[in-house]
Amino acid sequence: MKQGLILLVLILGACSIDAQELTRQDTLRGSITSERAWWDLNHYDLNVKIEPSKKFISGYNVVRYKVLEEAKTLQIDLQEPMKIESIEQDGKKLKFTSEGNAHFIKLKKKQVPGEFNEVKITYSGQPREAVRAPWDGGFSWKQDKNGNPFVATSCQGLGASVWWPNKDHMYDEVDSMRISITVPKDLMDVSNGQLESVEEIGEFKTYNWVVKNPINNYGVNVNVGNYVHFDEVFEGEKGPLKLVYYVLPENLEKAKKQFVQTPMMLQAFEHWFGPYPFYEDGFKLVEVPYLGMEHQSSVTYGNKFENGYLGRDLSGTGWGLQFDFIIIHEAGHEWFANNITYKDIADMWIHEGFTAYSENLYLDYHFGTKASEAYVVGTRSNIQNDSPIIGPYGVNKSGSGDMYYKGANMLHTLRQLVEDDDKWRQILRGLNKDFYHKTVTTKEIEDYLSKHTGKDLSAFFNQYLRTTMIPTLEYTLEGDTIKFRYTDVVQDFDMPVRVFIDGSEKWLFPNSEWKTEKLDGTQVIFDKNFYIETKKI
Ligand SMILES: [Zn+2]
């Protein structure tokens, strides 16, 4: 998700988990129920007709799946007020019962492990309208300056079942997808993947998009407008990658200038993270009537064709105005969100922590390490320490908005601990290679980082991901003798820190017990790249 610091804090503040009753609907939506666990997604064939004048959509989704275990009931999610009209398997109508947004299909055919089956769900309705896209999403029914419909979807957290029927849990992804969107014939739809064909039927046109890679549910999107486009080819690590830009006609010239940052982004992120993960599907940047979202291979853009975050620098250092926040941040998600995807939104830091961190790696690549350090350290002023980064599991709830910049500063601190930028880069590339197109848990990422840094990082991650405490290094200094210890730390937290003694680098190895050390000087400066507090007592 695109972060909107102030908005995000307000949203999270307004519905903190403590104040919220968790319901059975939360469990049906957020857990791997027995009606989900027995089948493995293989393919979606989604067909939707969009009628902007009526704010109405209708169509069907054919869900192909592999049977893992014999079962009789299959769960499909579709949120009210959307209505299921019929469900079929092999041409035979099936009965289903509904419990809120979860629908339980009674299968007639014997489900044999190893076999592939399909269910076709036909549906229609006026989908939930986005309240404040993309954070409080749904359909955005807008108009461009000339009065043409300008329509887009966004649904992270809320779930793709807000507008189409699917298995709405992130642990399972289809291996490929076809998205056929029918719109009034003077408009165009831009969805994920490559445009395979366009058919005109009466007053409508159908745009057939094909996605050849696994895709998560909230990444699937439709964008309908009076688009024009331009394109270019990026020569990347895996060969030529087609970049296509869709914008409204009045913004074409501005986009041609601003979007030169797209190949710059690819250069920087392929360097740090490895090849763009979806070469077969191409890369698109698509103008939308909201700020932006990491929709896979069709990243959406609404940052007014200017640098910063709607013109602002989130770091307060000036470096945030050296890049277009939405191009860099949302495209950074192609590696962390779309390639490596959380299984449970409680672990959303895997998307947002790494992607907020990617902003400073972009600066590092194009402007140098000093710029990158200043930026990421500057973003600390956005950290609230209101609640832990990791949220509750199994109920489709995310943790604190601190997953962005506290997450980024945790990773920046880890880069210091590794003390070898080539090795750190290989670890980041290794994550994208070893978890290529996979859904993961925080535990898998934590274990990977411990293994590949050669350090036991369990206390480190417990501290930063599971508490709101910032490690505080208390110290006294008498002449050339320093006494120091950590407070506000979890058990076994013993992260080393780099200090400068009269300008010379030295490492201290604090834990929660007082230690005394003689220094080669009397002036001590703590390296600000470590996300800790220091307190002279
Ligand atoms: Zn994001």
Coordinates of C-alpha atoms and ligand atoms in Angstrom, one line a residue:
M1 CA 0.0 0.0 0.0
K2 CA 1.1 3.5 -0.5
Q3 CA 1.7 5.1 2.8
G4 CA 0.1 8.4 3.7
L5 CA 1.7 9.2 6.9
I6 CA -0.8 11.5 8.5
L7 CA -3.9 9.8 7.0
L8 CA -2.5 6.4 7.9
V9 CA -1.9 7.4 11.5
L10 CA -5.5 8.7 11.7
I11 CA -6.9 5.6 10.3
L12 CA -5.0 3.3 12.5
G13 CA -5.6 5.6 15.5
A14 CA -9.3 5.5 14.9
C15 CA -9.5 1.7 14.8
S16 CA -6.7 0.4 17.0
I17 CA -7.1 -3.3 17.7
D18 CA -7.7 -2.9 21.4
A19 CA -10.8 -0.8 20.8
Q20 CA -12.1 -3.1 18.2
E21 CA -14.2 -6.2 18.6
L22 CA -13.0 -9.0 16.5
T23 CA -15.8 -10.8 14.8
R24 CA -16.4 -14.2 13.2
Q25 CA -16.4 -12.3 9.8
D26 CA -12.8 -11.2 10.6
T27 CA -11.9 -14.9 11.2
L28 CA -13.6 -16.0 8.0
R29 CA -11.8 -13.4 6.0
G30 CA -8.4 -13.6 7.8
S31 CA -7.8 -17.2 8.5
I32 CA -7.1 -20.3 6.4
T33 CA -10.5 -22.0 7.1
S34 CA -11.0 -25.7 6.4
E35 CA -13.1 -24.7 3.4
R36 CA -10.1 -22.9 1.9
A37 CA -7.2 -25.2 3.0
W38 CA -8.1 -28.2 0.9
W39 CA -7.7 -26.6 -2.6
D40 CA -4.8 -24.7 -4.2
L41 CA -5.5 -21.8 -6.6
N42 CA -4.2 -22.3 -10.1
H43 CA -5.9 -19.7 -12.4
Y44 CA -8.6 -17.0 -12.5
D45 CA -10.5 -16.1 -15.6
L46 CA -12.2 -12.8 -14.6
N47 CA -14.7 -11.2 -16.9
V48 CA -16.3 -7.9 -15.8
K49 CA -18.5 -5.3 -17.6
I50 CA -18.2 -1.8 -16.1
E51 CA -20.9 0.7 -16.6
P52 CA -19.7 4.0 -15.1
S53 CA -23.0 5.8 -15.7
K54 CA -24.8 3.4 -13.4
K55 CA -21.8 2.7 -11.1
F56 CA -22.7 -0.9 -11.8
I57 CA -20.5 -4.0 -12.6
S58 CA -21.5 -7.5 -13.7
G59 CA -19.6 -10.6 -14.8
Y60 CA -18.1 -13.8 -13.7
N61 CA -14.9 -15.4 -12.5
V62 CA -13.8 -19.0 -13.4
V63 CA -11.7 -20.3 -10.5
R64 CA -9.4 -23.2 -11.4
Y65 CA -7.9 -25.1 -8.5
K66 CA -6.0 -28.2 -7.7
V67 CA -7.6 -30.6 -5.2
L68 CA -5.2 -31.2 -2.2
E69 CA -7.6 -33.2 -0.1
E70 CA -11.1 -34.7 -0.6
A71 CA -13.8 -32.2 0.6
K72 CA -17.4 -31.2 -0.1
T73 CA -17.5 -27.5 0.7
L74 CA -15.5 -24.7 -1.0
Q75 CA -15.4 -21.1 0.4
I76 CA -15.5 -18.1 -2.0
D77 CA -15.5 -14.5 -0.8
L78 CA -17.6 -11.7 -2.2
Q79 CA -18.5 -8.6 -0.2
E80 CA -21.9 -7.0 0.2
P81 CA -23.6 -5.4 -1.6
M82 CA -22.3 -7.5 -4.5
K83 CA -24.6 -10.4 -5.2
I84 CA -23.8 -13.9 -6.5
E85 CA -26.3 -14.9 -9.2
S86 CA -25.2 -18.4 -9.8
I87 CA -22.4 -20.9 -9.2
E88 CA -21.6 -23.8 -11.6
Q89 CA -19.2 -26.7 -11.8
D90 CA -19.0 -28.6 -15.1
G91 CA -22.2 -26.9 -16.3
K92 CA -24.2 -27.9 -13.3
K93 CA -25.7 -25.4 -10.9
L94 CA -24.5 -25.6 -7.3
K95 CA -26.2 -24.6 -4.1
F96 CA -24.4 -22.4 -1.6
T97 CA -25.0 -20.9 1.8
S98 CA -23.7 -17.4 2.8
E99 CA -22.4 -16.1 6.1
G100 CA -21.8 -12.4 5.5
N101 CA -19.1 -12.0 2.9
A102 CA -18.1 -15.7 2.9
H103 CA -20.0 -18.1 0.7
F104 CA -19.9 -21.9 1.1
I105 CA -20.4 -23.9 -2.1
K106 CA -21.8 -27.4 -1.8
L107 CA -20.0 -29.4 -4.4
K108 CA -21.6 -32.3 -6.2
K109 CA -18.6 -33.7 -8.0
K110 CA -16.2 -35.9 -6.0
Q111 CA -13.0 -33.9 -5.4
V112 CA -10.1 -36.2 -6.1
P113 CA -6.6 -35.1 -4.8
G114 CA -4.3 -34.1 -7.6
E115 CA -7.1 -33.3 -10.1
F116 CA -7.9 -29.8 -11.4
N117 CA -11.5 -28.5 -11.2
E118 CA -13.2 -25.2 -12.0
V119 CA -16.1 -23.3 -10.4
K120 CA -17.7 -20.4 -12.3
I121 CA -19.3 -17.6 -10.1
T122 CA -21.6 -15.2 -11.9
Y123 CA -22.3 -11.9 -10.0
S124 CA -23.3 -8.3 -10.2
G125 CA -24.0 -5.2 -8.3
Q126 CA -23.0 -1.7 -7.3
P127 CA -19.6 -2.2 -5.6
R128 CA -18.6 -0.3 -2.5
E129 CA -17.4 3.1 -3.5
A130 CA -13.9 4.1 -2.2
V131 CA -14.1 6.5 0.7
R132 CA -10.5 7.7 0.5
A133 CA -8.6 5.6 -2.0
P134 CA -6.3 3.8 -1.7
W135 CA -6.4 3.5 2.1
D136 CA -10.2 3.1 2.4
G137 CA -10.8 1.6 -1.0
G138 CA -13.2 0.1 -3.4
F139 CA -14.3 1.7 -6.7
S140 CA -13.3 5.3 -7.4
W141 CA -15.9 6.7 -9.9
K142 CA -14.4 10.0 -11.0
Q143 CA -14.3 12.1 -14.0
D144 CA -11.4 13.8 -15.8
K145 CA -11.3 17.5 -16.6
N146 CA -13.3 17.0 -19.8
G147 CA -16.1 15.1 -18.1
N148 CA -15.0 11.6 -19.2
P149 CA -15.4 8.8 -16.7
F150 CA -12.1 8.1 -14.9
V151 CA -12.6 4.9 -12.9
A152 CA -10.2 2.8 -10.8
T153 CA -10.1 0.1 -8.1
S154 CA -8.0 -0.1 -5.0
C155 CA -8.5 -2.7 -2.2
Q156 CA -5.5 -3.6 -0.1
G157 CA -6.6 -4.8 3.3
L158 CA -10.2 -4.4 2.4
G159 CA -9.8 -7.3 0.0
A160 CA -10.4 -7.9 -3.7
S161 CA -13.7 -9.6 -2.9
V162 CA -15.0 -6.0 -2.6
W163 CA -15.5 -6.1 -6.4
W164 CA -15.0 -9.7 -7.6
P165 CA -15.4 -13.2 -6.2
N166 CA -12.2 -15.0 -5.2
K167 CA -10.3 -16.9 -2.5
D168 CA -9.7 -13.7 -0.5
H169 CA -6.7 -14.7 1.6
M170 CA -3.1 -13.8 0.7
Y171 CA -1.5 -17.1 1.5
D172 CA -2.6 -18.6 -1.8
E173 CA -2.0 -17.0 -5.2
V174 CA -3.1 -18.1 -8.7
D175 CA -0.2 -19.1 -11.0
S176 CA -1.6 -17.0 -13.9
M177 CA -4.7 -14.9 -14.7
R178 CA -6.8 -13.6 -17.5
I179 CA -8.6 -10.3 -16.9
S180 CA -11.3 -9.3 -19.5
I181 CA -12.8 -5.9 -18.9
T182 CA -15.7 -4.5 -20.9
V183 CA -16.2 -0.7 -20.9
P184 CA -18.0 1.9 -23.0
K185 CA -16.2 1.9 -26.4
D186 CA -14.8 5.5 -26.2
L187 CA -12.9 4.5 -23.0
M188 CA -10.1 2.1 -22.4
D189 CA -9.3 -0.4 -19.5
V190 CA -5.8 -0.9 -18.3
S191 CA -5.3 -3.9 -16.0
N192 CA -2.4 -6.1 -15.1
G193 CA -0.1 -8.0 -17.5
Q194 CA 0.0 -7.7 -21.3
L195 CA -2.9 -6.5 -23.5
E196 CA -3.7 -9.6 -25.6
S197 CA -6.6 -8.3 -27.7
V198 CA -9.5 -5.8 -27.9
E199 CA -13.0 -6.8 -29.1
E200 CA -15.7 -4.3 -30.0
I201 CA -19.3 -5.4 -29.5
G202 CA -22.0 -2.7 -30.0
E203 CA -21.4 0.2 -27.8
F204 CA -18.7 -1.6 -25.7
K205 CA -15.1 -2.7 -26.0
T206 CA -13.6 -5.6 -24.2
Y207 CA -9.9 -5.4 -23.2
N208 CA -8.3 -8.8 -22.7
W209 CA -5.3 -8.7 -20.4
V210 CA -3.1 -11.7 -19.6
V211 CA -0.9 -12.2 -16.5
K212 CA 1.7 -14.9 -16.8
N213 CA 3.0 -14.8 -13.3
P214 CA 1.5 -15.4 -9.8
I215 CA -0.4 -12.4 -8.7
N216 CA -1.9 -11.5 -5.3
N217 CA -5.6 -10.6 -5.1
Y218 CA -5.3 -6.9 -4.1
G219 CA -2.8 -6.4 -7.0
V220 CA -5.5 -7.1 -9.6
N221 CA -7.0 -3.8 -10.8
V222 CA -9.0 -2.0 -13.4
N223 CA -8.3 1.5 -14.5
V224 CA -10.8 3.0 -17.0
G225 CA -10.3 6.3 -18.7
N226 CA -9.7 8.2 -21.9
Y227 CA -6.1 7.1 -21.9
V228 CA -3.2 7.8 -24.3
H229 CA 0.0 6.0 -24.0
F230 CA 3.7 6.0 -24.8
D231 CA 6.4 3.4 -24.3
E232 CA 10.1 2.6 -24.2
V233 CA 12.3 -0.4 -23.7
F234 CA 14.5 -0.9 -20.7
E235 CA 17.6 -3.1 -21.2
G236 CA 17.6 -4.9 -17.8
E237 CA 19.3 -7.8 -16.2
K238 CA 16.9 -10.3 -17.9
G239 CA 16.9 -8.6 -21.3
P240 CA 14.5 -6.0 -22.8
L241 CA 11.6 -5.0 -20.6
K242 CA 8.7 -3.1 -22.2
L243 CA 7.6 0.0 -20.2
V244 CA 4.2 1.4 -21.2
Y245 CA 2.8 4.6 -19.7
Y246 CA -0.9 5.3 -19.7
V247 CA -2.0 8.9 -18.9
L248 CA -4.8 11.3 -19.7
P249 CA -4.2 13.3 -22.9
E250 CA -3.8 16.6 -21.0
N251 CA -0.9 15.2 -18.9
L252 CA 1.1 13.6 -21.8
E253 CA 3.9 16.1 -21.9
K254 CA 4.3 16.3 -18.1
A255 CA 4.4 12.5 -18.0
K256 CA 7.1 12.3 -20.6
K257 CA 9.3 14.5 -18.4
Q258 CA 8.4 13.0 -15.0
F259 CA 8.4 9.3 -16.0
V260 CA 12.1 9.4 -17.0
Q261 CA 12.5 8.3 -13.4
T262 CA 11.0 4.9 -14.3
P263 CA 14.2 3.5 -16.0
M264 CA 16.2 5.2 -13.2
M265 CA 14.1 3.3 -10.7
L266 CA 14.6 0.0 -12.5
Q267 CA 18.4 0.5 -12.7
A268 CA 18.6 1.2 -8.9
F269 CA 16.3 -1.6 -7.8
E270 CA 17.7 -4.3 -10.2
H271 CA 21.1 -3.4 -8.7
W272 CA 20.0 -3.8 -5.1
F273 CA 17.2 -6.4 -5.4
G274 CA 17.9 -8.3 -8.6
P275 CA 15.9 -8.5 -11.8
Y276 CA 12.4 -7.0 -12.1
P277 CA 10.3 -10.0 -11.1
F278 CA 7.7 -9.9 -13.9
Y279 CA 9.5 -9.5 -17.2
E280 CA 6.8 -11.6 -19.1
D281 CA 4.1 -9.2 -17.9
G282 CA 6.0 -6.0 -18.7
F283 CA 5.9 -2.9 -16.6
K284 CA 3.2 -0.2 -16.8
L285 CA 2.7 3.1 -15.0
V286 CA -1.0 4.1 -15.1
E287 CA -2.5 7.5 -14.1
V288 CA -5.4 7.2 -11.7
P289 CA -7.7 9.6 -9.8
Y290 CA -6.0 8.8 -6.4
L291 CA -2.4 8.9 -5.1
G292 CA -1.1 5.5 -6.2
M293 CA -0.9 1.8 -5.4
E294 CA 1.5 -1.1 -6.1
H295 CA -0.8 -3.0 -8.5
Q296 CA 1.5 -5.7 -10.0
S297 CA 2.9 -4.8 -13.4
S298 CA 0.4 -1.9 -13.6
V299 CA 1.6 0.4 -10.9
T300 CA -0.9 3.2 -10.5
Y301 CA 0.1 6.8 -10.2
G302 CA -1.6 10.0 -9.0
N303 CA 1.3 12.1 -7.6
K304 CA 0.6 15.2 -9.9
F305 CA 3.8 14.7 -12.0
E306 CA 6.0 16.3 -9.3
N307 CA 8.8 15.1 -7.0
G308 CA 8.3 14.3 -3.3
Y309 CA 5.1 13.0 -1.8
L310 CA 2.5 15.3 -3.3
G311 CA 5.3 17.9 -3.4
R312 CA 6.5 17.3 0.2
D313 CA 9.7 15.7 1.5
L314 CA 8.9 13.1 4.1
S315 CA 12.4 13.2 5.5
G316 CA 12.7 16.9 6.0
T317 CA 16.2 16.8 4.6
G318 CA 15.6 17.9 1.0
W319 CA 16.6 14.5 -0.4
G320 CA 12.9 13.5 -0.6
L321 CA 12.5 16.1 -3.4
Q322 CA 15.1 14.4 -5.6
F323 CA 12.6 11.7 -6.7
D324 CA 8.9 11.2 -7.4
F325 CA 7.7 9.3 -4.3
I326 CA 5.0 7.4 -6.0
I327 CA 7.1 6.1 -8.9
I328 CA 9.9 5.0 -6.5
H329 CA 7.8 3.7 -3.6
E330 CA 5.0 1.9 -5.5
A331 CA 7.4 0.4 -8.0
G332 CA 9.7 -0.7 -5.2
H333 CA 6.8 -2.9 -4.1
E334 CA 7.2 -5.1 -7.3
W335 CA 10.0 -6.7 -5.3
F336 CA 8.6 -6.5 -1.7
A337 CA 4.8 -7.0 -1.9
N338 CA 4.3 -8.5 -5.4
N339 CA 7.3 -10.8 -5.7
I340 CA 7.7 -11.5 -1.9
T341 CA 4.2 -11.4 -0.5
Y342 CA 3.0 -11.7 3.1
K343 CA 0.8 -14.6 3.9
D344 CA -1.0 -12.7 6.6
I345 CA -1.5 -8.9 6.6
A346 CA -0.2 -8.9 10.2
D347 CA 3.2 -9.2 8.6
M348 CA 2.7 -6.2 6.3
W349 CA 6.1 -4.8 7.3
I350 CA 7.6 -7.2 4.8
H351 CA 5.9 -5.0 2.1
E352 CA 6.2 -1.6 3.7
G353 CA 9.3 -1.8 5.8
F354 CA 11.4 -3.0 2.9
T355 CA 9.7 -0.7 0.4
A356 CA 10.1 2.4 2.6
Y357 CA 13.7 1.2 2.9
S358 CA 14.0 1.0 -0.9
E359 CA 13.5 4.8 -1.1
N360 CA 16.9 5.4 0.4
L361 CA 18.5 2.7 -1.7
Y362 CA 17.3 4.6 -4.8
L363 CA 19.0 7.7 -3.4
D364 CA 22.1 5.6 -2.6
Y365 CA 22.3 4.4 -6.2
H366 CA 21.9 7.7 -7.8
F367 CA 23.0 10.3 -5.2
G368 CA 25.4 8.3 -2.9
T369 CA 25.4 6.8 0.5
K370 CA 25.5 10.1 2.4
A371 CA 22.2 11.2 0.8
S372 CA 20.7 7.8 1.5
E373 CA 21.6 7.9 5.2
A374 CA 20.4 11.5 5.6
Y375 CA 17.0 10.5 4.1
V376 CA 16.3 7.4 6.1
V377 CA 17.4 8.9 9.4
G378 CA 15.3 12.0 8.5
T379 CA 12.2 9.8 8.2
R380 CA 12.5 8.8 11.9
S381 CA 10.5 11.9 12.7
N382 CA 7.4 10.1 11.3
I383 CA 7.7 7.2 13.7
Q384 CA 4.9 7.1 16.4
N385 CA 5.9 4.0 18.5
D386 CA 2.2 3.7 19.3
S387 CA 1.8 -0.1 18.9
P388 CA 4.0 -2.9 17.5
I389 CA 4.7 -3.2 13.8
I390 CA 3.4 -6.8 13.7
G391 CA -0.4 -7.1 14.1
P392 CA -2.7 -9.9 15.3
Y393 CA -2.7 -13.0 13.1
G394 CA -5.7 -14.7 11.5
V395 CA -8.1 -11.8 11.5
N396 CA -7.0 -9.7 8.5
K397 CA -5.5 -6.8 10.7
S398 CA -2.3 -5.0 10.1
G399 CA 0.0 -3.6 12.8
S400 CA 1.2 0.0 13.4
G401 CA 1.9 2.4 10.6
D402 CA 5.5 2.4 12.0
M403 CA 6.0 -0.6 9.7
Y404 CA 7.1 2.0 7.1
Y405 CA 9.8 4.2 8.6
K406 CA 10.6 2.2 11.8
G407 CA 10.8 -0.8 9.5
A408 CA 13.1 1.1 7.1
N409 CA 15.3 2.3 10.0
M410 CA 15.5 -1.2 11.4
L411 CA 16.8 -2.4 8.0
H412 CA 19.2 0.5 7.7
T413 CA 20.5 -0.4 11.2
L414 CA 21.0 -4.0 10.0
R415 CA 23.0 -2.8 7.0
Q416 CA 25.4 -1.2 9.6
L417 CA 25.7 -4.4 11.5
V418 CA 26.5 -6.3 8.4
E419 CA 29.3 -3.8 7.7
D420 CA 29.8 -5.0 4.2
D421 CA 27.5 -3.3 1.5
D422 CA 28.3 -6.0 -1.1
K423 CA 27.2 -8.7 1.3
W424 CA 24.1 -6.7 2.3
R425 CA 23.2 -6.3 -1.4
Q426 CA 23.6 -10.0 -2.0
I427 CA 21.3 -10.7 0.9
L428 CA 18.6 -8.4 -0.5
R429 CA 19.0 -10.0 -3.9
G430 CA 19.0 -13.5 -2.3
L431 CA 15.7 -12.7 -0.6
N432 CA 14.1 -12.0 -4.0
K433 CA 15.7 -15.0 -5.6
D434 CA 15.0 -17.6 -2.8
F435 CA 11.4 -16.3 -2.2
Y436 CA 10.7 -15.6 -5.9
H437 CA 7.0 -15.4 -6.4
K438 CA 6.3 -16.8 -3.0
T439 CA 4.0 -15.9 0.0
V440 CA 5.9 -15.8 3.3
T441 CA 5.7 -15.3 7.0
T442 CA 7.8 -12.8 9.0
K443 CA 9.5 -15.9 10.6
E444 CA 10.9 -17.0 7.2
I445 CA 12.3 -13.5 6.5
E446 CA 13.8 -13.2 10.0
D447 CA 15.4 -16.7 9.8
Y448 CA 16.7 -15.9 6.3
L449 CA 18.3 -12.7 7.5
S450 CA 19.8 -14.4 10.6
K451 CA 21.3 -17.2 8.5
H452 CA 22.7 -15.0 5.8
T453 CA 24.1 -12.3 8.0
G454 CA 25.6 -15.0 10.2
K455 CA 24.1 -13.3 13.3
D456 CA 21.3 -14.4 15.6
L457 CA 18.9 -11.6 15.1
S458 CA 16.0 -13.0 17.1
A459 CA 16.3 -10.4 19.9
F460 CA 16.8 -7.7 17.3
F461 CA 13.6 -8.5 15.5
N462 CA 11.7 -9.1 18.7
Q463 CA 12.7 -5.6 19.9
Y464 CA 11.9 -3.6 16.7
L465 CA 8.9 -5.6 15.3
R466 CA 7.2 -6.8 18.5
T467 CA 7.6 -3.9 21.0
T468 CA 7.3 -0.2 20.9
M469 CA 10.5 0.3 22.9
I470 CA 13.5 2.0 21.3
P471 CA 16.7 0.7 22.7
T472 CA 18.2 3.3 24.9
L473 CA 22.0 3.4 25.5
E474 CA 22.7 4.9 28.9
Y475 CA 26.2 6.0 29.5
T476 CA 28.5 8.0 31.8
L477 CA 31.8 9.5 30.6
E478 CA 34.6 10.3 33.0
G479 CA 37.8 11.4 31.2
D480 CA 38.6 8.5 28.9
T481 CA 36.4 6.0 30.7
I482 CA 32.9 5.1 29.5
K483 CA 30.3 3.1 31.4
F484 CA 27.3 2.0 29.3
R485 CA 24.3 -0.3 29.2
Y486 CA 21.0 -0.7 27.4
T487 CA 17.6 0.0 28.9
D488 CA 14.2 -0.4 27.2
V489 CA 15.2 -3.6 25.6
V490 CA 13.9 -7.2 25.3
Q491 CA 15.7 -10.1 26.9
D492 CA 19.1 -10.9 25.3
F493 CA 19.1 -7.7 23.2
D494 CA 22.9 -7.0 22.8
M495 CA 23.2 -5.1 19.5
P496 CA 26.7 -3.6 19.0
V497 CA 26.9 0.1 18.1
R498 CA 29.5 2.1 16.2
V499 CA 30.9 5.1 17.9
F500 CA 33.6 7.6 17.0
I501 CA 36.3 8.4 19.7
D502 CA 38.0 11.6 18.8
G503 CA 37.0 10.8 15.2
S504 CA 38.2 7.2 15.2
E505 CA 35.7 4.4 14.7
K506 CA 35.2 1.9 17.4
W507 CA 32.5 -0.7 18.3
L508 CA 30.8 -0.9 21.7
F509 CA 29.1 -4.2 22.7
P510 CA 26.4 -3.2 25.2
N511 CA 23.8 -5.3 26.9
S512 CA 21.5 -4.6 29.8
E513 CA 24.3 -4.9 32.4
W514 CA 26.7 -2.0 33.0
K515 CA 30.1 -2.3 31.3
T516 CA 33.1 -0.1 31.7
E517 CA 35.7 0.5 29.0
K518 CA 38.8 2.7 28.6
L519 CA 38.8 4.7 25.4
D520 CA 41.6 6.2 23.2
G521 CA 40.2 9.6 23.7
T522 CA 37.6 11.7 25.5
Q523 CA 35.1 12.8 22.8
V524 CA 32.4 10.2 22.0
I525 CA 30.0 10.5 19.1
F526 CA 27.4 7.8 18.5
D527 CA 26.8 6.8 14.9
K528 CA 23.3 8.1 14.0
N529 CA 22.8 5.3 11.5
F530 CA 21.8 3.0 14.4
Y531 CA 18.2 3.4 15.4
I532 CA 18.7 3.8 19.2
E533 CA 18.3 6.6 21.7
T534 CA 21.4 7.6 23.7
K535 CA 21.2 9.1 27.2
K536 CA 24.1 10.6 29.1
I537 CA 23.5 10.3 32.8
Ligands
ZN1 ZN 3.8 1.0 0.3

